[in-house]
mmCIF file of C-alpha atoms in Angstrom:
data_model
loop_
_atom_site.group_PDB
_atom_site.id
_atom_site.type_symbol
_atom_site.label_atom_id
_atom_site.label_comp_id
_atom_site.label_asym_id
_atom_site.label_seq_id
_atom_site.Cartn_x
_atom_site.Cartn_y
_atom_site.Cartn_z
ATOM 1 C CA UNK D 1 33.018 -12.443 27.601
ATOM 2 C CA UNK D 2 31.209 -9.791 26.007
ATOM 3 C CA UNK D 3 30.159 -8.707 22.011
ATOM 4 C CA UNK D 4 30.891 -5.270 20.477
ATOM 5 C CA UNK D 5 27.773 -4.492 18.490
ATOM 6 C CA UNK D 6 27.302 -1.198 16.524
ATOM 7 C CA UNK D 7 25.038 0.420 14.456
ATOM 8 C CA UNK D 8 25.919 2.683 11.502
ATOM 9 C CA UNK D 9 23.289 5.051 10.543
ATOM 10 C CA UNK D 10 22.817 8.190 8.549
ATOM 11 C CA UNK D 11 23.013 10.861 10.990
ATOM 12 C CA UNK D 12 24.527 8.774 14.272
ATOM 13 C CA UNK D 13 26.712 5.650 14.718
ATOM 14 C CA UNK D 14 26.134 3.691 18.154
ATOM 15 C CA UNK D 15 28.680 1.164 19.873
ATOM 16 C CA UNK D 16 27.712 -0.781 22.563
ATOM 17 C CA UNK D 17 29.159 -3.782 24.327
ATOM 18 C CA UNK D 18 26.785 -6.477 25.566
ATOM 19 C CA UNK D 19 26.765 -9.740 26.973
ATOM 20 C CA UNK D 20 24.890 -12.904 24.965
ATOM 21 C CA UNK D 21 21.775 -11.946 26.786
ATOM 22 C CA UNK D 22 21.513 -8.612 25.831
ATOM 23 C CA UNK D 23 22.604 -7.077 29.302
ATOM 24 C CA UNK D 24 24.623 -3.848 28.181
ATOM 25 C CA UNK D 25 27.569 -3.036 30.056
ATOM 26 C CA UNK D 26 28.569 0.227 28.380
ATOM 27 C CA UNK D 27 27.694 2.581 25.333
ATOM 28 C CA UNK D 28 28.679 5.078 23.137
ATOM 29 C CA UNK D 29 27.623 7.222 20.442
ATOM 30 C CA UNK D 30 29.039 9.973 17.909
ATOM 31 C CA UNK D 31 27.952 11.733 15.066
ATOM 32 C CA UNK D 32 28.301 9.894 11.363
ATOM 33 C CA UNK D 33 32.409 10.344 10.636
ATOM 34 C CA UNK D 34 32.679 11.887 7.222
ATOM 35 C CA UNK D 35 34.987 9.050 6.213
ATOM 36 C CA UNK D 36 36.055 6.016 6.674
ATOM 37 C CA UNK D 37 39.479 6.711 8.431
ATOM 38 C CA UNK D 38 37.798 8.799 10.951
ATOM 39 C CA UNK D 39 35.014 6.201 11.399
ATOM 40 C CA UNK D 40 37.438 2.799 11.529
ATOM 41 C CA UNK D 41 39.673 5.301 13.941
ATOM 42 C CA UNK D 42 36.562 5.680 16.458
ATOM 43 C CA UNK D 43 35.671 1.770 16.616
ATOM 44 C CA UNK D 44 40.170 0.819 16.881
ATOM 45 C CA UNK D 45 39.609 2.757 20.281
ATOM 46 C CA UNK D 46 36.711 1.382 21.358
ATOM 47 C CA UNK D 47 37.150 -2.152 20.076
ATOM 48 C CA UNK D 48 41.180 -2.048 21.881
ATOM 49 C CA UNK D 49 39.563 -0.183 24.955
ATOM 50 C CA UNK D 50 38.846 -4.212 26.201
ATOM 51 C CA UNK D 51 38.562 -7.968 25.603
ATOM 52 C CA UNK D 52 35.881 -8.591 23.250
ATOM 53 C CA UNK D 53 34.673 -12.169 21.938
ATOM 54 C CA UNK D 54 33.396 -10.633 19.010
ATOM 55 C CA UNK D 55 31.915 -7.656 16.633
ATOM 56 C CA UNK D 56 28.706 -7.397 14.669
ATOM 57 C CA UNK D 57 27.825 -4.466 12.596
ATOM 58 C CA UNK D 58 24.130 -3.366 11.554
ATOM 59 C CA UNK D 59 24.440 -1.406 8.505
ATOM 60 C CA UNK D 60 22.369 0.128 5.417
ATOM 61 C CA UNK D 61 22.791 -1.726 2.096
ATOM 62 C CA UNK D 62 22.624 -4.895 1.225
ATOM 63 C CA UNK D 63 25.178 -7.466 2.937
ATOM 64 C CA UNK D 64 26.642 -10.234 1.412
ATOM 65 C CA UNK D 65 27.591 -12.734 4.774
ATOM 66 C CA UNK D 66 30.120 -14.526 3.186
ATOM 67 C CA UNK D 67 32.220 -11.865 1.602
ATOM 68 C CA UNK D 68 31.465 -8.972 4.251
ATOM 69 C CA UNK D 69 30.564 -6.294 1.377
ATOM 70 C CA UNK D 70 27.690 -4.020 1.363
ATOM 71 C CA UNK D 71 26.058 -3.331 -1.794
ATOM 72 C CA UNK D 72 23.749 -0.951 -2.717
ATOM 73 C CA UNK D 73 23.677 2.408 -1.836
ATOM 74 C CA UNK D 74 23.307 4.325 1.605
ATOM 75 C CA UNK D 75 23.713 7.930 3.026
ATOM 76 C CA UNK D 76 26.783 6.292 3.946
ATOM 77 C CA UNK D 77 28.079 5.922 1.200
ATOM 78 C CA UNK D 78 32.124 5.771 2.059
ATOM 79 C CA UNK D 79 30.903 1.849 3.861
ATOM 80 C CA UNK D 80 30.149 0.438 0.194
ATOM 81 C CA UNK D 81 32.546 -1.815 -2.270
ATOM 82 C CA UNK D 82 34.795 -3.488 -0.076
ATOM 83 C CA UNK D 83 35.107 -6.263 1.929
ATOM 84 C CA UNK D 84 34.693 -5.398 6.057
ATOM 85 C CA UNK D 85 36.236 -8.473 6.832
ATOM 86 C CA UNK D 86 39.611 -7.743 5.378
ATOM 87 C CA UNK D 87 39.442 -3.942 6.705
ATOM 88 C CA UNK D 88 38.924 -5.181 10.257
ATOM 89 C CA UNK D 89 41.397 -8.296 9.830
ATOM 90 C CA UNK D 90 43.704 -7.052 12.614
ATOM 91 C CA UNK D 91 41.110 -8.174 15.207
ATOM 92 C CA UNK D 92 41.628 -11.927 16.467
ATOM 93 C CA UNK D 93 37.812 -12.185 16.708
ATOM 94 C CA UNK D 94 34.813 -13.303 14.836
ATOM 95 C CA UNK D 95 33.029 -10.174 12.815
ATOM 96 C CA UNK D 96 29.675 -10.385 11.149
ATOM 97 C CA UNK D 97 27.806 -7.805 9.368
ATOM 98 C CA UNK D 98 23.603 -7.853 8.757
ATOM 99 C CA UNK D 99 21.539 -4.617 6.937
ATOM 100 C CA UNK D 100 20.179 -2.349 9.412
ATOM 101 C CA UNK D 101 16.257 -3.482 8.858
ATOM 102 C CA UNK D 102 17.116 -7.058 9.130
ATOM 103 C CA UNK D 103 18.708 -6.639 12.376
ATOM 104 C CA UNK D 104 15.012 -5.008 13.847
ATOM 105 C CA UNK D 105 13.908 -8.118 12.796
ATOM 106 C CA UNK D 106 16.234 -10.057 14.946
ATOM 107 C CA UNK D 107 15.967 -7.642 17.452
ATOM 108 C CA UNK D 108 12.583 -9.421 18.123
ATOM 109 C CA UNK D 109 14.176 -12.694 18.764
ATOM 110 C CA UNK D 110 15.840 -11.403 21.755
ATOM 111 C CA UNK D 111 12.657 -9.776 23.311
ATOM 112 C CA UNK D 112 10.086 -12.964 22.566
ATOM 113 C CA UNK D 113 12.656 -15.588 22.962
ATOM 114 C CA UNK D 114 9.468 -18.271 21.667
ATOM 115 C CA UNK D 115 8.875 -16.797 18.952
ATOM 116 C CA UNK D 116 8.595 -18.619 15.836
ATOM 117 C CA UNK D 117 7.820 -16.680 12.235
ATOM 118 C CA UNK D 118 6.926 -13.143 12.267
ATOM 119 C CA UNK D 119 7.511 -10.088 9.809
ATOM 120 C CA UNK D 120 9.113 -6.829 10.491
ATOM 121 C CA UNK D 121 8.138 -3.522 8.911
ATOM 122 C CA UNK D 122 10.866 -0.660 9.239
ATOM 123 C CA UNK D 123 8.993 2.920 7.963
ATOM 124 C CA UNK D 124 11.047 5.171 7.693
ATOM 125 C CA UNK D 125 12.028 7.613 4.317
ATOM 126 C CA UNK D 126 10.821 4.576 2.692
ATOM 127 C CA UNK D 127 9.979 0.753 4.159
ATOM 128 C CA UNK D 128 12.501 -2.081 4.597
ATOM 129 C CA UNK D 129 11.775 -4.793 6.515
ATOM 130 C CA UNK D 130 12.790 -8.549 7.643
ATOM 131 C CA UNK D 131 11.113 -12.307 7.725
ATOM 132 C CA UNK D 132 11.798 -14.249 10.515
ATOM 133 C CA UNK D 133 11.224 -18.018 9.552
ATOM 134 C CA UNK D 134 11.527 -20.709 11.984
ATOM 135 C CA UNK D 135 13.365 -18.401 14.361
ATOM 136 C CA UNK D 136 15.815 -17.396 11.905
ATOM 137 C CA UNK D 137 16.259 -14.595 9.087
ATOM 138 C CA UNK D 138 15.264 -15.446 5.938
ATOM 139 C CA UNK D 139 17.355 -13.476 3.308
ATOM 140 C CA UNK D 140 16.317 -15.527 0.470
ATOM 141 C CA UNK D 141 17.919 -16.415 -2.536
ATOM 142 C CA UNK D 142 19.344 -12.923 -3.926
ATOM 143 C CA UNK D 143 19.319 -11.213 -0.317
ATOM 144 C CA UNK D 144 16.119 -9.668 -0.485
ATOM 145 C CA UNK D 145 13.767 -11.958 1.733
ATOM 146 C CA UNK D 146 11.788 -9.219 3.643
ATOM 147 C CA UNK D 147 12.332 -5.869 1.368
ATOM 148 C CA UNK D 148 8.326 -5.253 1.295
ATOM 149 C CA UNK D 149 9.067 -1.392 0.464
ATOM 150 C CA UNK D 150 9.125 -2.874 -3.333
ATOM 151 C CA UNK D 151 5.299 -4.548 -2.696
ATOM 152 C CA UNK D 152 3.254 -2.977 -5.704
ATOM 153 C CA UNK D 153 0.187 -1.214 -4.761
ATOM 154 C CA UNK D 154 -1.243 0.218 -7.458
ATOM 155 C CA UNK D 155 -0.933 -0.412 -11.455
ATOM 156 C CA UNK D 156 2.824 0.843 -12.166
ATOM 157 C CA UNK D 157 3.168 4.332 -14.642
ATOM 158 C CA UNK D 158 5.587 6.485 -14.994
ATOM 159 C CA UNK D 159 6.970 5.923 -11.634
ATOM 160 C CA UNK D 160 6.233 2.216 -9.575
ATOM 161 C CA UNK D 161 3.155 2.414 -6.718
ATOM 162 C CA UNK D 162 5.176 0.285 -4.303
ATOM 163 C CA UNK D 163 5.005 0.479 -0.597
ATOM 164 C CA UNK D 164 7.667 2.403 0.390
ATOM 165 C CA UNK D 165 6.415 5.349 -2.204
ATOM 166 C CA UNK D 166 2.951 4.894 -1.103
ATOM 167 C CA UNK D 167 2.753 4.514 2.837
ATOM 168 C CA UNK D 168 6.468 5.712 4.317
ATOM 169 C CA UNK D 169 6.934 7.977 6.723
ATOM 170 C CA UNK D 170 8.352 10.170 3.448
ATOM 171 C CA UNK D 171 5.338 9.772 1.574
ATOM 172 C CA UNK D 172 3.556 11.215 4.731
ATOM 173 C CA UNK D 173 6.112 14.492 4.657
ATOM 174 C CA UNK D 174 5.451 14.736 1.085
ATOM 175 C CA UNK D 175 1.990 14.812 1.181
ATOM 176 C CA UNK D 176 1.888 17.733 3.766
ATOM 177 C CA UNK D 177 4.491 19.654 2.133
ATOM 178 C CA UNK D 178 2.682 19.638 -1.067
ATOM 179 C CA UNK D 179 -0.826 20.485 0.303
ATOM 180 C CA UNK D 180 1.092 23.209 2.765
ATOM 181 C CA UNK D 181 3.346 24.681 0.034
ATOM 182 C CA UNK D 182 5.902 24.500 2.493
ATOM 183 C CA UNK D 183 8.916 22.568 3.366
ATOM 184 C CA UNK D 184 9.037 22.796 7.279
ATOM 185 C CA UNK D 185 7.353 19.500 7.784
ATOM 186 C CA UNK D 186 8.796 16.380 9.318
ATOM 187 C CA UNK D 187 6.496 13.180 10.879
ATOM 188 C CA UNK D 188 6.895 14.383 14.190
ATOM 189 C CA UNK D 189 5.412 18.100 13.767
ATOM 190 C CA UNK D 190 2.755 16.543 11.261
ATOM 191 C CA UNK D 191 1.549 14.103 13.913
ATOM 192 C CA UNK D 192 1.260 17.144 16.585
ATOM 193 C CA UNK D 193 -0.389 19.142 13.856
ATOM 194 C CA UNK D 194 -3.107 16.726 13.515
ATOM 195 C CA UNK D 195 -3.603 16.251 17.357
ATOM 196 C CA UNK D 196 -4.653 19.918 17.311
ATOM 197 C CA UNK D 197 -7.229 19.384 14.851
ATOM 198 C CA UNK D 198 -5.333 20.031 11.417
ATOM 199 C CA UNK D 199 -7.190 18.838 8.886
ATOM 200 C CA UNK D 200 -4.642 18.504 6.082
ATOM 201 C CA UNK D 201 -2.391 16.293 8.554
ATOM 202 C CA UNK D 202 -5.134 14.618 9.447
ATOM 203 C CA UNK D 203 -5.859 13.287 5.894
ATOM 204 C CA UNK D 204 -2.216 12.864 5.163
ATOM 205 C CA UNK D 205 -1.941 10.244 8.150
ATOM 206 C CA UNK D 206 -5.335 8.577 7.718
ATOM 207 C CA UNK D 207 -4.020 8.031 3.642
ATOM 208 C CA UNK D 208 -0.510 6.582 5.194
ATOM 209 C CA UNK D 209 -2.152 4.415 7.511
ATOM 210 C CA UNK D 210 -4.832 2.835 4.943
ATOM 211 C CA UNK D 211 -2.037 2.199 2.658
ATOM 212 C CA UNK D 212 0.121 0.465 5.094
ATOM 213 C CA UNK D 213 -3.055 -1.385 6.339
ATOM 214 C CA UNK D 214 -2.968 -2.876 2.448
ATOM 215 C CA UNK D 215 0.983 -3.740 2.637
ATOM 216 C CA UNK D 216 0.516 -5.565 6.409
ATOM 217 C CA UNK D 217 -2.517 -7.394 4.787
ATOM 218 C CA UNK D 218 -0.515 -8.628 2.242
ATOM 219 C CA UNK D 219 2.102 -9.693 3.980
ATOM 220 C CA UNK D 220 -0.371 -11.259 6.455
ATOM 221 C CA UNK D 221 -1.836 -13.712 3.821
ATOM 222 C CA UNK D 222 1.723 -14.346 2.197
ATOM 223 C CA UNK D 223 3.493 -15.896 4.575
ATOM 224 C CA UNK D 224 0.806 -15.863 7.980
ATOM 225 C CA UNK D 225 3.275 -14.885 10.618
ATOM 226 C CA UNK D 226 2.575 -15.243 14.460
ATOM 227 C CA UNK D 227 3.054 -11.038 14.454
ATOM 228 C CA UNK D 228 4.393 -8.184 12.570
ATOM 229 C CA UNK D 229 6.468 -5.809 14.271
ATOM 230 C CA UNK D 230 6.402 -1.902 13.146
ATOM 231 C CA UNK D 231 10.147 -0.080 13.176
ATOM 232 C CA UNK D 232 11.561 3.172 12.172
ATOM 233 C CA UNK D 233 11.578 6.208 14.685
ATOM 234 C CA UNK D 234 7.844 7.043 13.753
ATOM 235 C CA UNK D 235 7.177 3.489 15.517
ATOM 236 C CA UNK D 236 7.786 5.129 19.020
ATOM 237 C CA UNK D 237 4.719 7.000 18.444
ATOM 238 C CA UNK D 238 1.471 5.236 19.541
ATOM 239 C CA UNK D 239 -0.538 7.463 18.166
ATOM 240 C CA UNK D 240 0.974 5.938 14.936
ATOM 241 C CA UNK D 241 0.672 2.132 16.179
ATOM 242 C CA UNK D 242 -2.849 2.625 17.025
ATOM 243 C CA UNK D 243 -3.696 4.022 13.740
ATOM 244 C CA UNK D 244 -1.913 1.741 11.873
ATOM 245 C CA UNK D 245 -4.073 -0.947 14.117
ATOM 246 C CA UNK D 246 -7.520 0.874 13.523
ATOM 247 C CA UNK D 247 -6.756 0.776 9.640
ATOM 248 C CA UNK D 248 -6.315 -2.858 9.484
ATOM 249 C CA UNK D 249 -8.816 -3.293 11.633
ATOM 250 C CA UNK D 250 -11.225 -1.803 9.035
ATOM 251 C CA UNK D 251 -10.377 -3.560 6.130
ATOM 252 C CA UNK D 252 -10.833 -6.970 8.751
ATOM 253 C CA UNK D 253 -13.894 -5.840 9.363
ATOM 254 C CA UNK D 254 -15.206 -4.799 6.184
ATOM 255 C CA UNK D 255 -14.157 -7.867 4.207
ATOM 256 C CA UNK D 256 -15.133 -11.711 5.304
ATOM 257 C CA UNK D 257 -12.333 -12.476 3.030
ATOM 258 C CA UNK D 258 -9.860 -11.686 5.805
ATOM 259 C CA UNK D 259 -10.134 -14.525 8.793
ATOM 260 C CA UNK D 260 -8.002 -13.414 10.617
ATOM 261 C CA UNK D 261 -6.136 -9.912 11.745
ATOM 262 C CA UNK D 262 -2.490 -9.685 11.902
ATOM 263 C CA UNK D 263 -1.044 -9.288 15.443
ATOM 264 C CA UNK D 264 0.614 -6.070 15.083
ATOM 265 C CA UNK D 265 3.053 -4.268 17.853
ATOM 266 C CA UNK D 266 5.519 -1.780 17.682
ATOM 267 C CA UNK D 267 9.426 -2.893 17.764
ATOM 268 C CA UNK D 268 10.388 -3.917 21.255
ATOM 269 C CA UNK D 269 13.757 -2.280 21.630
ATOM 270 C CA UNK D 270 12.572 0.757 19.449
ATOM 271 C CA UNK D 271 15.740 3.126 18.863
ATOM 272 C CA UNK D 272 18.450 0.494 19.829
ATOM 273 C CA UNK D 273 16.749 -2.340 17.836
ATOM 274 C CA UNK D 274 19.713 -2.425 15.618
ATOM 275 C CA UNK D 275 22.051 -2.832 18.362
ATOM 276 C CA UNK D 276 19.964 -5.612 19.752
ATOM 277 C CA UNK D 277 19.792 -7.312 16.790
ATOM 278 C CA UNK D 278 23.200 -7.000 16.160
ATOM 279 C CA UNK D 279 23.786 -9.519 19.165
ATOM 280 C CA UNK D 280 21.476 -11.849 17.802
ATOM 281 C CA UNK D 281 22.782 -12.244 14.305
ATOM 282 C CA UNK D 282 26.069 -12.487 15.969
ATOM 283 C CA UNK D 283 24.796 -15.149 17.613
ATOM 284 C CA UNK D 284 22.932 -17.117 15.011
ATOM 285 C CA UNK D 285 26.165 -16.812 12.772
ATOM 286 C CA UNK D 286 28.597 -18.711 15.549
ATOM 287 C CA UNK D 287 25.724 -21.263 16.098
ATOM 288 C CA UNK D 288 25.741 -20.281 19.582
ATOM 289 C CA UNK D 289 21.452 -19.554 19.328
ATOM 290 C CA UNK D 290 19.374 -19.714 21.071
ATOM 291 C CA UNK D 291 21.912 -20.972 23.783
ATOM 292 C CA UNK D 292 22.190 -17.671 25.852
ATOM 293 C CA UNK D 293 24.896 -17.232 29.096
ATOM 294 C CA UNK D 294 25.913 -13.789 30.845
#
């Protein structure tokens, strides 16, 4: 039998249909609906196209498992305030829903089948993330086990110095528009900037990296995972892994305080973590983990 898995986003919404061991069978992908109707009319054709066991959703906002609402706010914002479970009650099988940076998380526990506790750090316009405890999510008592982008970094002002302000691929954009008095920067053409010997972009990454260096450290010492796994599209970038590793590095280095370095790797299934993890949480929720068939 095989899972429907998808994964709302922003800009793109992916479907895919897997079996339990993450083997994908077939895929599809459309631009964001701009409603609901269009959206729920897209997955009715997919999700009556064939047999499927089940459906899990990865999705931005803040999920409540039991009720199958997202909180919060998103760029989505037409998938907020309801229950998903009653919209999609005309399907005969089980549906689960998990937040988009949660699901990287999980995404892990597919990849490294052993592993035990680790942390994932999703950098994106700001940083979300996910704890992995004993092989399974923690979302902690209000839902927000893993949401380091809220980590304080510096004394709070007018405005909080938490991580996702601080060391995001955002605060990275910001930093070069400002210096550049110009808008037409994004990560990518900052990174290619600084290959060539910009200065300015230079800087900006070095000041991103030492300030995620401080977040990883902290959560290294919190809760001592076995490794912490980078997300976000600017995680497909080694040039970004490796600095990220060089900064932490330093502060190792520099301070005998710090025994031991964090184990840090980029996200294993990169763009289609979400879809991944999906299948996992799926999983976990119909107790059929970490028992895996085709």
């Amino acid at each position: 039998m095989v899972i429907a898995t998808v994964d709302i986003g922003g800009t793109g919404v992916k479907f895919a249909s897997m079996t339990r061991n993450g083997k994908v069978l077939s895929r599809q992908a459309i631009p964001t609906p701009a409603c609901l109707e269009d959206l729920l009319t897209w997955l009715d054709l997919l999700l009556t196209s064939q047999d499927y066991e089940g459906l899990s959703i990865s999705v931005p906002g803040s999920v409540d498992p039991h009720t199958g609402v997202i909180g919060g706010i998103s760029a989505v914002p037409y998938i907020h305030g309801f229950s998903w479970y009653e919209k999609l009650a005309q399907y005969s099988f089980p549906i689960h829903l998990e937040n988009d940076a949660n699901c990287v998380g999980l995404s892990e526990l597919l990849a490294q089948p052993d592993l035990d506790n680790a942390a994932c750090v999703v950098v994106g316009t700001g940083i979300g993330g996910a704890l992995i405890l004993n092989g399974r999510l923690h979302r902690g008592r209000h839902g927000l086990g893993g949401e380091f982008g809220y980590m304080l970094l510096s004394e709070p002002g007018e405005s909080l110095g938490n991580w996702s302000l601080l060391a995001s691929t955002g605060s990275l954009v910001r930093a070069v528009r400002a210096r550049k008095h110009s808008e037409d920067w994004n990560g990518k053409k900052i990174y290619q900037a600084a290959a060539d010997g910009d200065v300015i972009c230079q800087e900006a990454i070095d000041h991103m990296n030492r300030q995620l260096a401080k977040g990883i450290l902290n959560i290294q010492y919190l809760f001592d995972p076995d490794q912490i796994c980078i997300g976000g599209s600017i995680s497909q970038n080694p040039a970004f892994i490796t600095g990220v590793q060089e900064a932490v590095s330093s502060y190792v280095d520099r301070y005998d305080e710090f025994t031991v370095a964090p184990r840090i790797q980029a996200c294993t299934y990169q763009a289609d973590a979400n879809l991944y993890g999906a299948l996992v949480n799926w999983l976990q929720e119909e107790n059929e983990w970490p028992h895996l068939s085709a």
